[in-house]
PDB file of C-alpha atoms in Angstrom:
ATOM      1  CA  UNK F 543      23.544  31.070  32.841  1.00  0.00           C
ATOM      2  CA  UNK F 544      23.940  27.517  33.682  1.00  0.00           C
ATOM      3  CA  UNK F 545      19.914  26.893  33.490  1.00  0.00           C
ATOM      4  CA  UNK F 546      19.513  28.960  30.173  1.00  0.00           C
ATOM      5  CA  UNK F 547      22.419  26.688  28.288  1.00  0.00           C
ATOM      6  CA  UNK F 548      20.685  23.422  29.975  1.00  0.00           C
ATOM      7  CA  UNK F 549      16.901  24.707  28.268  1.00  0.00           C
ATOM      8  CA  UNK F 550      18.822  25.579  24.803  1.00  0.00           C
ATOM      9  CA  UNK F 551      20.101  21.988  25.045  1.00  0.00           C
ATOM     10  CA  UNK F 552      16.982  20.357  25.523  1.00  0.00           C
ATOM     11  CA  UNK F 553      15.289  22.536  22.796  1.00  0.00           C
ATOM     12  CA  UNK F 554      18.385  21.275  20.704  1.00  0.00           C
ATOM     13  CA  UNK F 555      17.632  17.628  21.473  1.00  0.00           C
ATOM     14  CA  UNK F 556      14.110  17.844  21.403  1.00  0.00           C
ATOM     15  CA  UNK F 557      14.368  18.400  17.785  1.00  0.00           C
ATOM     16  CA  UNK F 558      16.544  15.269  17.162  1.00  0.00           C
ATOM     17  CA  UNK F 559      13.508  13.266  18.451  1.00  0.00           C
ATOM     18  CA  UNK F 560      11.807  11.124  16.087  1.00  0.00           C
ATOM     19  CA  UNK F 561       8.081  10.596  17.032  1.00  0.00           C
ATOM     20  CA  UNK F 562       4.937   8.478  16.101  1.00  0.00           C
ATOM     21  CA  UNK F 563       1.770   9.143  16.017  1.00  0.00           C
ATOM     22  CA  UNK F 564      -1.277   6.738  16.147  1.00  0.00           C
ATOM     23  CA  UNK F 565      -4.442   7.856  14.057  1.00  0.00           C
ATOM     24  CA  UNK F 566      -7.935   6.672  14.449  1.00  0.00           C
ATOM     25  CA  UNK F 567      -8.749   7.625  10.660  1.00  0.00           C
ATOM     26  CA  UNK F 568     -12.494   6.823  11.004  1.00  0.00           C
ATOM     27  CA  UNK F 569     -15.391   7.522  13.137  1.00  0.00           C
ATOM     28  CA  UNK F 570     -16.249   4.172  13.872  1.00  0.00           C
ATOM     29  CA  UNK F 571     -12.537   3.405  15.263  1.00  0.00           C
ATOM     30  CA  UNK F 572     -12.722   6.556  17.237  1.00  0.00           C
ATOM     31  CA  UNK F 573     -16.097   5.169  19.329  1.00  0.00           C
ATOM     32  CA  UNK F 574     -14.569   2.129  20.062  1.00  0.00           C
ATOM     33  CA  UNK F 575     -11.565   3.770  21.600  1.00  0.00           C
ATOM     34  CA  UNK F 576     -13.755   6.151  23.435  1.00  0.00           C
ATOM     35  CA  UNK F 577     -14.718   2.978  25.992  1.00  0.00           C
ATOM     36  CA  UNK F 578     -11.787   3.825  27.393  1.00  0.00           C
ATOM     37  CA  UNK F 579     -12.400   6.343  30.075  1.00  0.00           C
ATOM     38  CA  UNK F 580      -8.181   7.468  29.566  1.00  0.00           C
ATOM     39  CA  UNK F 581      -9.103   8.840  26.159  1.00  0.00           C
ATOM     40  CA  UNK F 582     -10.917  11.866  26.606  1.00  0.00           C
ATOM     41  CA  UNK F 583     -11.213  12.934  23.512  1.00  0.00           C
ATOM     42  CA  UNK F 584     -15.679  12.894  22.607  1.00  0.00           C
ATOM     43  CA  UNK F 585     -15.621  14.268  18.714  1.00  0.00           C
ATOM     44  CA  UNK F 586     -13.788  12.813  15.701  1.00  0.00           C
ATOM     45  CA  UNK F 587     -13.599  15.612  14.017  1.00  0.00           C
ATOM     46  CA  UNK F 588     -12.486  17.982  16.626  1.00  0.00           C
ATOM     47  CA  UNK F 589      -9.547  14.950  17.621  1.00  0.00           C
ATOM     48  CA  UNK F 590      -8.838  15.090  13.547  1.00  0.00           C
ATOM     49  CA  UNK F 591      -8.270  19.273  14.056  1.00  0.00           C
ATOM     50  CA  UNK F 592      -5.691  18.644  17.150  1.00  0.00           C
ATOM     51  CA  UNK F 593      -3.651  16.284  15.874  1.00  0.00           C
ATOM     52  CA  UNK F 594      -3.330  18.433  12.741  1.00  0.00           C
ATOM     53  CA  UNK F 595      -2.082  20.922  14.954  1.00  0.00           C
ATOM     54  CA  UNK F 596       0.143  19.167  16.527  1.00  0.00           C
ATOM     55  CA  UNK F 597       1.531  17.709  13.741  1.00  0.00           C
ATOM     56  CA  UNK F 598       2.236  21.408  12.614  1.00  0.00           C
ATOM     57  CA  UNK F 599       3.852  22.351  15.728  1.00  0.00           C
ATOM     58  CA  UNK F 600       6.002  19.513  15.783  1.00  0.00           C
ATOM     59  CA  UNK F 601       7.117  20.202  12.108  1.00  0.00           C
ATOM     60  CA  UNK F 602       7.770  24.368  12.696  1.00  0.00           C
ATOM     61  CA  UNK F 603      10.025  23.170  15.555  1.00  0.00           C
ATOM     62  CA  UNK F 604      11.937  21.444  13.136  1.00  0.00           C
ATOM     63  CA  UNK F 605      10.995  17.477  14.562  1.00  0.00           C
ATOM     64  CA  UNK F 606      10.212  14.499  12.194  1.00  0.00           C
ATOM     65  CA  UNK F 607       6.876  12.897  12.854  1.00  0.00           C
ATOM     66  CA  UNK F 608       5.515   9.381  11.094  1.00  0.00           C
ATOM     67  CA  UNK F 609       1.882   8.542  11.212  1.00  0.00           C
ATOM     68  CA  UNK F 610       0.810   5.487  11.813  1.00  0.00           C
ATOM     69  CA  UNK F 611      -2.744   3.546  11.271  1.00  0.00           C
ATOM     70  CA  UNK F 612      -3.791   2.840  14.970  1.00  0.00           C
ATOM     71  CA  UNK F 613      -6.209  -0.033  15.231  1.00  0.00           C
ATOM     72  CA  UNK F 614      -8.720  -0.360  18.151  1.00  0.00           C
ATOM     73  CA  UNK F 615      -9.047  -4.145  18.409  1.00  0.00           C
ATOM     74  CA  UNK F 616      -5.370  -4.642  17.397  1.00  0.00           C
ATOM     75  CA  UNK F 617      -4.376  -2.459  20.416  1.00  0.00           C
ATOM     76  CA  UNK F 618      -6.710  -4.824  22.377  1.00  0.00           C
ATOM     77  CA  UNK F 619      -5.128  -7.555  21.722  1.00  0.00           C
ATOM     78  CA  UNK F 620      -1.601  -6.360  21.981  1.00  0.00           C
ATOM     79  CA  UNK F 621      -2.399  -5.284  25.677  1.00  0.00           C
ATOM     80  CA  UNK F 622      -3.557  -8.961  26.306  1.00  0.00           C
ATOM     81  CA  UNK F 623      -0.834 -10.410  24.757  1.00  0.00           C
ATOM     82  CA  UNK F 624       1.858  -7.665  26.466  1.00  0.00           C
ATOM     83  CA  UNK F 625      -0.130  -7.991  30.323  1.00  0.00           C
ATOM     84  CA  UNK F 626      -0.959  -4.287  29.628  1.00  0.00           C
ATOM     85  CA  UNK F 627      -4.028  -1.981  30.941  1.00  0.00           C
ATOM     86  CA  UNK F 628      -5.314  -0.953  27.911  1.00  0.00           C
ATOM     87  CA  UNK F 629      -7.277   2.131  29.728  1.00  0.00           C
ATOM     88  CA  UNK F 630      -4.172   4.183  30.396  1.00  0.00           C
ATOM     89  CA  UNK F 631      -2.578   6.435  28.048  1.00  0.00           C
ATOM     90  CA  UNK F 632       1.145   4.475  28.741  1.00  0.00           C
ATOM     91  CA  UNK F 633      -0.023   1.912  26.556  1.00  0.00           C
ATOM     92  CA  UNK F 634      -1.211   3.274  24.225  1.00  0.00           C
ATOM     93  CA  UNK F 635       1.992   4.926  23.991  1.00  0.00           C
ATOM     94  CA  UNK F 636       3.591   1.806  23.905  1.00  0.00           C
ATOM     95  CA  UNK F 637       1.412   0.241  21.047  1.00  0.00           C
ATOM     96  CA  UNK F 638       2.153   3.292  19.177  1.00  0.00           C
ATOM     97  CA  UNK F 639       5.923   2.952  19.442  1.00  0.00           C
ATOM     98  CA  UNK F 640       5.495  -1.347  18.189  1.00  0.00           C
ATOM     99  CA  UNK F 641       3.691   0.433  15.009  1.00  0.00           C
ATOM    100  CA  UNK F 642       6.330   2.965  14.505  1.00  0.00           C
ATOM    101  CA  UNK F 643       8.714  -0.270  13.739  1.00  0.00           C
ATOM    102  CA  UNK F 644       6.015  -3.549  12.383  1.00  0.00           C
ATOM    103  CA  UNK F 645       2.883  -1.332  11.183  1.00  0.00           C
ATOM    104  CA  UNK F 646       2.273   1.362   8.094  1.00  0.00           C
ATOM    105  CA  UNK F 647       3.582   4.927   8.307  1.00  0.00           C
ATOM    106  CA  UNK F 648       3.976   7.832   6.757  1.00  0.00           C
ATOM    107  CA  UNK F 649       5.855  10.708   7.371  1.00  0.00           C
ATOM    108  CA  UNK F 650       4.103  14.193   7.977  1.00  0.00           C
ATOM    109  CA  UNK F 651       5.534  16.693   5.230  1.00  0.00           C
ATOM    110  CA  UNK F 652       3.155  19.678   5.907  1.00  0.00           C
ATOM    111  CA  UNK F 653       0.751  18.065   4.054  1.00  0.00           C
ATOM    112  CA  UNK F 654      -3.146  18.586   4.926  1.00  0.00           C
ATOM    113  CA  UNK F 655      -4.445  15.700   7.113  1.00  0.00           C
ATOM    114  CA  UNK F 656      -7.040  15.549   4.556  1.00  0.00           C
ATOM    115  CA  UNK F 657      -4.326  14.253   1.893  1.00  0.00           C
ATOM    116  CA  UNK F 658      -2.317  12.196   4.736  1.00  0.00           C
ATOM    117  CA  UNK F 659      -5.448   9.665   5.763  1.00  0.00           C
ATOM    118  CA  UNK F 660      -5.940   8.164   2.545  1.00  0.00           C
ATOM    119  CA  UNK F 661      -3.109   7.778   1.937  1.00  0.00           C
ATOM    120  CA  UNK F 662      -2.257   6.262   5.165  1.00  0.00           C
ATOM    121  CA  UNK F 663      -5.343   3.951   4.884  1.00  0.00           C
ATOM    122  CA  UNK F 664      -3.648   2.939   1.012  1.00  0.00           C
ATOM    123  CA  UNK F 665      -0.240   1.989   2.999  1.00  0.00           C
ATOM    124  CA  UNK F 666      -1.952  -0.113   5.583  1.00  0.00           C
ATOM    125  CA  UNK F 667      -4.349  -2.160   2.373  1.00  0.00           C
ATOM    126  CA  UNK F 668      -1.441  -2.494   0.511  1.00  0.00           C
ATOM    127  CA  UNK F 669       1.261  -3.787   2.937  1.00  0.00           C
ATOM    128  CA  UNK F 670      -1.840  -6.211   4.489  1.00  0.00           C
ATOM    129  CA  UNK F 671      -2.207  -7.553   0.943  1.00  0.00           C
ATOM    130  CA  UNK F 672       1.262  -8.311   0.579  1.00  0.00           C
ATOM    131  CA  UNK F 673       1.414  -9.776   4.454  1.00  0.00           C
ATOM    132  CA  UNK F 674      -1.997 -12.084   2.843  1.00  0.00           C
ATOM    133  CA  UNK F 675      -0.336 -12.696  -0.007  1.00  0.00           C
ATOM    134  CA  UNK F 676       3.571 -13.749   1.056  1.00  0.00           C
ATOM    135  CA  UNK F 677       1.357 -16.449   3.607  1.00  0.00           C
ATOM    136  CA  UNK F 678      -0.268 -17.896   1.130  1.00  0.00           C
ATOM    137  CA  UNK F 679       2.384 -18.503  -1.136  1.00  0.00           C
ATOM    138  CA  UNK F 680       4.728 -19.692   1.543  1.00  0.00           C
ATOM    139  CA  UNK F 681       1.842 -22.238   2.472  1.00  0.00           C
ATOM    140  CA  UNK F 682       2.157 -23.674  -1.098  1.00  0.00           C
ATOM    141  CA  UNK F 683       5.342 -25.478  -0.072  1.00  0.00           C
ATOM    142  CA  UNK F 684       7.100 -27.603  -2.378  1.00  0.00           C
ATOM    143  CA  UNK F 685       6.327 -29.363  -5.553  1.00  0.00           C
ATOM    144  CA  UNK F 686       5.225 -32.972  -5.064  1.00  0.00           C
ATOM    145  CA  UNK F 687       6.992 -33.565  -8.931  1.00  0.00           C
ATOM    146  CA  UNK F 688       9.956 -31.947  -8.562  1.00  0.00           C
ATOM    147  CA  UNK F 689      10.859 -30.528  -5.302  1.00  0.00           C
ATOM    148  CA  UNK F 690      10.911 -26.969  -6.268  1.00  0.00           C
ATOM    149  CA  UNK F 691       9.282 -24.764  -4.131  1.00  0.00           C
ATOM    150  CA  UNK F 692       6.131 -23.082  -6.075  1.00  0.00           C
ATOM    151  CA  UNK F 693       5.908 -19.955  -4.059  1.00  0.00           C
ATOM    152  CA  UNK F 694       9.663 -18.746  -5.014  1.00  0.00           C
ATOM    153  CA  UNK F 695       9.393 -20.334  -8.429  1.00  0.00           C
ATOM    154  CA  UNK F 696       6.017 -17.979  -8.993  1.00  0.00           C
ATOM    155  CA  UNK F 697       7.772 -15.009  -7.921  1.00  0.00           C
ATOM    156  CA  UNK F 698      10.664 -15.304  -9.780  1.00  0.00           C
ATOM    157  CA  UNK F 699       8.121 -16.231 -12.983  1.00  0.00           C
ATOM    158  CA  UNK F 700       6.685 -12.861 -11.602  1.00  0.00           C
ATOM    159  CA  UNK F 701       9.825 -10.749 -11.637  1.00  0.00           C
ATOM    160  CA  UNK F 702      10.665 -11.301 -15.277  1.00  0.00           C
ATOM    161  CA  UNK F 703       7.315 -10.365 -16.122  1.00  0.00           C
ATOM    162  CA  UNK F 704       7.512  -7.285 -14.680  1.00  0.00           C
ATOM    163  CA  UNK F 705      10.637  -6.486 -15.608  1.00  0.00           C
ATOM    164  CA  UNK F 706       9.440  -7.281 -19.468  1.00  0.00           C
ATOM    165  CA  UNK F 707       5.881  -5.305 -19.204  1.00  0.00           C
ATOM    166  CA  UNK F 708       8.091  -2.023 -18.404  1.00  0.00           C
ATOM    167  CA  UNK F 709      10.717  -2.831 -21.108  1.00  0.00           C
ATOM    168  CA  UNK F 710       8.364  -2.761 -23.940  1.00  0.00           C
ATOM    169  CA  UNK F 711       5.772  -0.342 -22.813  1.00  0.00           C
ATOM    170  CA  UNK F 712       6.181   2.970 -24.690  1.00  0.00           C
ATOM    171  CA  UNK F 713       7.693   6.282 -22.979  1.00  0.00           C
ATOM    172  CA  UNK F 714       5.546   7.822 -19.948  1.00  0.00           C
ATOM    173  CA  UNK F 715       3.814   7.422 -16.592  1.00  0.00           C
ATOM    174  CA  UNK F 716       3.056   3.572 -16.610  1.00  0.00           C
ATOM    175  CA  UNK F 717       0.094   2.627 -14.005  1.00  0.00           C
ATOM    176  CA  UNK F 718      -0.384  -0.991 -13.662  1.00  0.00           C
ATOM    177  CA  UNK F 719      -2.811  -2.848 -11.807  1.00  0.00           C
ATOM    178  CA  UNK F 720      -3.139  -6.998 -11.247  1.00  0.00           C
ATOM    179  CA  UNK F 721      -6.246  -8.405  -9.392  1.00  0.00           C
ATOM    180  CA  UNK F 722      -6.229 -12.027  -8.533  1.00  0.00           C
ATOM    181  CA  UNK F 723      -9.463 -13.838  -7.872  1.00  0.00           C
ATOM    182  CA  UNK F 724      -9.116 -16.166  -4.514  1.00  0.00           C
ATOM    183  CA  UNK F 725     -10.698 -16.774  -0.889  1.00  0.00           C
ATOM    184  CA  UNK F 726     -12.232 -15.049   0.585  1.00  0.00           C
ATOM    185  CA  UNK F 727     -11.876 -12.133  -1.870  1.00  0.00           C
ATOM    186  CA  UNK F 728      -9.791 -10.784  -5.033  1.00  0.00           C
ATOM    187  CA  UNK F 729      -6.486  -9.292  -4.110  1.00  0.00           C
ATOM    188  CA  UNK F 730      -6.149  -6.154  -5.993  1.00  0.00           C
ATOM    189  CA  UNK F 731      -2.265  -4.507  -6.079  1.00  0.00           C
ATOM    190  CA  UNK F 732      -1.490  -1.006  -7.626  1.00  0.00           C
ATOM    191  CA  UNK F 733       2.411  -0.418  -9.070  1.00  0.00           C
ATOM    192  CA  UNK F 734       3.240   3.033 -10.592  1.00  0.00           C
ATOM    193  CA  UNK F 735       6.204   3.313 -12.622  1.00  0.00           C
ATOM    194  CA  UNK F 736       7.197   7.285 -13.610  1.00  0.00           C
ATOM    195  CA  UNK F 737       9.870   8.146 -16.085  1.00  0.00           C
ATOM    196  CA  UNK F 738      11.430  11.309 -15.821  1.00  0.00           C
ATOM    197  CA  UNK F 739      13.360  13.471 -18.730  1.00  0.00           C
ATOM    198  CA  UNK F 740      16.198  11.558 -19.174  1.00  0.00           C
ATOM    199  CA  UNK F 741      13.546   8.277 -19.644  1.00  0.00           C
ATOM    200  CA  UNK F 742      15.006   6.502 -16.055  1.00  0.00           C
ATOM    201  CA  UNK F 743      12.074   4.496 -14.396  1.00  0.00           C
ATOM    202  CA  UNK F 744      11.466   5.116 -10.751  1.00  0.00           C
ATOM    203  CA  UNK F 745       9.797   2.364  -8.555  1.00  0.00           C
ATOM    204  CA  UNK F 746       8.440   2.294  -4.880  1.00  0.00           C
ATOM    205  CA  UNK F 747      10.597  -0.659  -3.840  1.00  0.00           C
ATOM    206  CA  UNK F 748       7.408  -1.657  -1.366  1.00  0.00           C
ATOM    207  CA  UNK F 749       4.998  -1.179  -3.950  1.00  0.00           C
ATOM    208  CA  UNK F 750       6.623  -3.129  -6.602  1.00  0.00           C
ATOM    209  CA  UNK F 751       7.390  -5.850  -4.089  1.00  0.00           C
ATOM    210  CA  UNK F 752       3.105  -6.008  -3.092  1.00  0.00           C
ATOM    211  CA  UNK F 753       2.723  -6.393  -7.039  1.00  0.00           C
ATOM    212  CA  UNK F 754       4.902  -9.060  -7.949  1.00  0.00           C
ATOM    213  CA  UNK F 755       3.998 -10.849  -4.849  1.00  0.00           C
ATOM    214  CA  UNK F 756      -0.247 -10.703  -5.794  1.00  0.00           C
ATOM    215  CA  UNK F 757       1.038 -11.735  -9.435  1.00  0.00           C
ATOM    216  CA  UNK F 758       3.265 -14.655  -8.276  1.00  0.00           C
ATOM    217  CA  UNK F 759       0.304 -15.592  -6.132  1.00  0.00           C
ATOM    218  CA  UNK F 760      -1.436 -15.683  -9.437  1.00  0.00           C
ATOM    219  CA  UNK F 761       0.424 -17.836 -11.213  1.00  0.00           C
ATOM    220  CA  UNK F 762       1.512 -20.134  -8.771  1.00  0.00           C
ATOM    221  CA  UNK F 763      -2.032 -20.878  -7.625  1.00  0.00           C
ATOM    222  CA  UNK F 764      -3.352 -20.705 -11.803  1.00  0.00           C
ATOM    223  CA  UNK F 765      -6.359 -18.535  -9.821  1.00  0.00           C
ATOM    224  CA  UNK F 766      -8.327 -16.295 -12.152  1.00  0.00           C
ATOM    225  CA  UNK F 767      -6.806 -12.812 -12.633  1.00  0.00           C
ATOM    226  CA  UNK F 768      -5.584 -10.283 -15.216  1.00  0.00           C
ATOM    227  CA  UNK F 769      -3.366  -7.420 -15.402  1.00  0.00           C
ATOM    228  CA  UNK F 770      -3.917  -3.925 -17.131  1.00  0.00           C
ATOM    229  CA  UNK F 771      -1.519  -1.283 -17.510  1.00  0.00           C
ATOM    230  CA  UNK F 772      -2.555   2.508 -18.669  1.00  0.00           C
ATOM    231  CA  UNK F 773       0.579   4.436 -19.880  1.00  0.00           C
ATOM    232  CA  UNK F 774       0.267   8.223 -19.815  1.00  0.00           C
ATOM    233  CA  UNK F 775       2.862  10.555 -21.529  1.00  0.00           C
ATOM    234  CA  UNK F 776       2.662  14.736 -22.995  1.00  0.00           C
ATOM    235  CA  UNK F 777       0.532  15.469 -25.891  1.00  0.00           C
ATOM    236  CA  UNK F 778      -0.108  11.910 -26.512  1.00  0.00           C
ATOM    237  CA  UNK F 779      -3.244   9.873 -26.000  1.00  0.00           C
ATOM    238  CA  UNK F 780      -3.247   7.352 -23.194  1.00  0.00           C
ATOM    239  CA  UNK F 781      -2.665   3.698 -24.012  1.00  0.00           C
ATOM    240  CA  UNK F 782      -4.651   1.045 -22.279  1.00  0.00           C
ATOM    241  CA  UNK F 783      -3.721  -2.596 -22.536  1.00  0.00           C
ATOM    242  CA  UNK F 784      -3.482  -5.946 -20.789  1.00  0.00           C
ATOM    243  CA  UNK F 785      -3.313  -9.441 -20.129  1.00  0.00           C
ATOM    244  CA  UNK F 786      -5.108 -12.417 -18.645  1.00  0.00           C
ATOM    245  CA  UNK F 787      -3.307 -15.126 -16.467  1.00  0.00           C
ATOM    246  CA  UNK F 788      -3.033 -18.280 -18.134  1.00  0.00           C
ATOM    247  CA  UNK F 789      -0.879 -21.030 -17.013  1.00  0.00           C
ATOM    248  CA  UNK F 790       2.293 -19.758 -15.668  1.00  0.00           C
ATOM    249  CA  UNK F 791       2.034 -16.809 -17.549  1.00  0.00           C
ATOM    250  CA  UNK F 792      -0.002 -14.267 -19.121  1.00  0.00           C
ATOM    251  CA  UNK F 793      -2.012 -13.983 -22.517  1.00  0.00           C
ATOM    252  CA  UNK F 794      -2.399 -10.711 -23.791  1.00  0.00           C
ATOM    253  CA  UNK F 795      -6.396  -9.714 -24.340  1.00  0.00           C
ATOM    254  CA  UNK F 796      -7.450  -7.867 -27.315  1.00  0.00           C
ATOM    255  CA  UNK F 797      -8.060  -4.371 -28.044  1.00  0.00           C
ATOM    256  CA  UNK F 798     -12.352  -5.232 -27.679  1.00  0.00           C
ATOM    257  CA  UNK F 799     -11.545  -7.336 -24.887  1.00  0.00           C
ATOM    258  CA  UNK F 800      -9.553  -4.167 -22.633  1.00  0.00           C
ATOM    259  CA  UNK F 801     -12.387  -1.542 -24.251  1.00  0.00           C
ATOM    260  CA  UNK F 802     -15.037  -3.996 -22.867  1.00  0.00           C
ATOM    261  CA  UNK F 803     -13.609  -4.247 -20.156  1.00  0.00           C
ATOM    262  CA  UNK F 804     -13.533  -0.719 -19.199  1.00  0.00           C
ATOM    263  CA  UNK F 805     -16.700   0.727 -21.332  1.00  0.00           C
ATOM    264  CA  UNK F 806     -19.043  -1.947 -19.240  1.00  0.00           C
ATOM    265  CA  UNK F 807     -20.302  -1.301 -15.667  1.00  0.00           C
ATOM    266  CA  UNK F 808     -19.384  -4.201 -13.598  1.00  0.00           C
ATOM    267  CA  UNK F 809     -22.553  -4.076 -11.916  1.00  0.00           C
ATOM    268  CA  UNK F 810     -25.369  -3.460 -14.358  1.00  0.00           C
ATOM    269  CA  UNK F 811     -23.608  -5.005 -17.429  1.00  0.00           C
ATOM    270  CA  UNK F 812     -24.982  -1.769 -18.967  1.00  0.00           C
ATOM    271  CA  UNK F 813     -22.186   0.127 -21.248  1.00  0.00           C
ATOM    272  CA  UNK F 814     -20.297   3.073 -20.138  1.00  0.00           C
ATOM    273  CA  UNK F 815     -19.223   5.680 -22.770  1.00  0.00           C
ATOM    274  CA  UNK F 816     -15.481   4.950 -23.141  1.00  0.00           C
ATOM    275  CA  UNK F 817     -12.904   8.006 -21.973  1.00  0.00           C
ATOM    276  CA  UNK F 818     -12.131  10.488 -24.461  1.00  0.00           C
ATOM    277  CA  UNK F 819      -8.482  10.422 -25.217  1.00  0.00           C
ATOM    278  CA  UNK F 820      -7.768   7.247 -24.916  1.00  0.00           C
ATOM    279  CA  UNK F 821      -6.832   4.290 -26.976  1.00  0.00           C
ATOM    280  CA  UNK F 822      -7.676   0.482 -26.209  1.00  0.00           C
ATOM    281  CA  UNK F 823      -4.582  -1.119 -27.446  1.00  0.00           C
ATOM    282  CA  UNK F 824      -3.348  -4.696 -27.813  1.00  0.00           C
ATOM    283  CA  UNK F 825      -0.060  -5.034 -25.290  1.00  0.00           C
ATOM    284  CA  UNK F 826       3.063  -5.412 -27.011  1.00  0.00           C
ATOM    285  CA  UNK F 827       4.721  -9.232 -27.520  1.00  0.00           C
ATOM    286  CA  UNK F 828       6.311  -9.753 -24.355  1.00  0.00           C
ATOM    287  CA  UNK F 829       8.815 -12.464 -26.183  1.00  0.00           C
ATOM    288  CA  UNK F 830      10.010 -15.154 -24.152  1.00  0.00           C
ATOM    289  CA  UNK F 831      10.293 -14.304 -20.705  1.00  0.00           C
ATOM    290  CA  UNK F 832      12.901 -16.579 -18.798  1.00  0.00           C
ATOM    291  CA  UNK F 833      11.868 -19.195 -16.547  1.00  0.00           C
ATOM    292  CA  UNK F 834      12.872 -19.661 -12.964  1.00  0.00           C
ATOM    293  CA  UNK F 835      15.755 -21.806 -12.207  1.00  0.00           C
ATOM    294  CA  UNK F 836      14.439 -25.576 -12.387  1.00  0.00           C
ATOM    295  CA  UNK F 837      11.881 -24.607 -15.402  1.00  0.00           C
ATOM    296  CA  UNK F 838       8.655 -25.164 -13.039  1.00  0.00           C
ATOM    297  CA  UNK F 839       5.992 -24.903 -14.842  1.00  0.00           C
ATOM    298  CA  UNK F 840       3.853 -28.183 -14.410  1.00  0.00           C
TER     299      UNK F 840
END
């Protein structure tokens, strides 16, 4: 009787076990972990159908399971730096457990692993552009006029336009995005903002966070870069407008600017037949968005 109320126990605290799991997403990260004679697995797609698996077992028992992005050449160097064989499973185990608190996860809902790797792949770009983009504005330091320093000035400049572009866009889903030209590429952030019945605006606090970092960047750097937003609401067309950065701020583009912008291949040049059901808009007047403490704007 003893034994049986020991196993219920552990079946009990099994399920109040949080776990991680790292996922080689693509083929070419799953060859590079297969020089390691500890991971036995010999087919991406088969090690794709057993985690799914497990990830199902885990949830019909009633455990909570994150996924996390596991990087070959990261885990290399974390065994280095942690005097770690990186050819037994132990360490892997504990690389796995340092993503579960510093890396990108996701939880597993029950959703198909299909849906869950792009998605994780989306986490790990966007919280890598923010990482790239909080270093380079910290590296900006102060400003040799004033004292301010530019990075914190930008993002507050950043906030409050934000904060403005939802105010005055009309009712709906709201899907903005602001690319910022730089080296060695153009940092590219993605901010959804839905509106339910009542007309509340929801946020991803991470998300929102990425986007007003990339913009600050913008601005505080006066790099080339724009920002479009495409509003979508019921039996209403959608609404695409935006802005270019200028200055310490943003200039709205014109209706034939945003349809050219969209109805031209970025490639070719050649024309692309616009979307049906959709209107190239001018933005609305923003007004006069306040300026960081200190006025920086020189």
């Amino acid at each position: 009787m003893a034994h049986t109320d020991h196993q219920t126990m552990r079946r009990v605290l099994r399920r109040e076990i949080a776990g991680t799991i790292g996922l080689l997403t693509d083929e070419h990260d799953f060859r590079a972990m297969r020089r390691y004679r500890s991971f036995t697995f010999d087919d991406h797609t088969a090690y794709l159908q057993q985690i799914e698996a497990l990830l199902k077992i885990r949830a019909s028992q009633g455990s909570h399971t994150s996924v996390a992005l596991f990087d070959p050449q990261e885990y290399a160097e974390f065994c280095a730096d942690s005097g770690l064989d990186p050819d037994i499973p132990s360490s892997r185990t504990r690389f796995t457990a340092e993503l579960a608190t510093t890396g990108p996860t996701l939880p597993y809902e029950g959703q198909p692993l299909a849906d869950l790797l792009p998605a994780l792949v989306d986490e790990a770009v966007r919280q890598a552009t923010w990482e790239y983009a909080t270093t380079l504005l910290a590296r900006l330091g102060a400003c040799a006029s004033c004292g301010e320093d530019i990075g914190r000035a930008a993002f507050t400049r950043a906030s409050g336009l934000v904060a403005r572009i939802l105010d005055t866009a009309r009712p709906g889903n709201r899907h903005l995005v602001c690319s910022v030209s730089g080296t060695p590429e153009t940092l590219v952030s993605v901010l959804h903002a839905d509106e339910d019945e009542d007309g509340a605006t929801y946020l991803d606090d991470a998300e929102a966070l990425e986007f007003t970092t990339v913009l600050a960047l913008g601005i505080a750097t006066r790099n080339p870069g724009g920002l479009v937003m495409r509003t979508t609401s019921p039996d209403t067309t959608d609404c695409i407008y935006g802005w270019r950065l200028r200055g310490d701020g943003l200039e709205a583009l014109t209706a034939g600017e945003v349809f050219d912008a969209y109805c031209t291949d970025v490639e070719s040049g050649d024309l692309i037949s616009p979307e049906s059901g959709v209107d190239y808009c001018m933005p609305p007047d923003l007004g006069d968005v306040e300026q960081p403490p200190g006025g920086h704007h020189h």
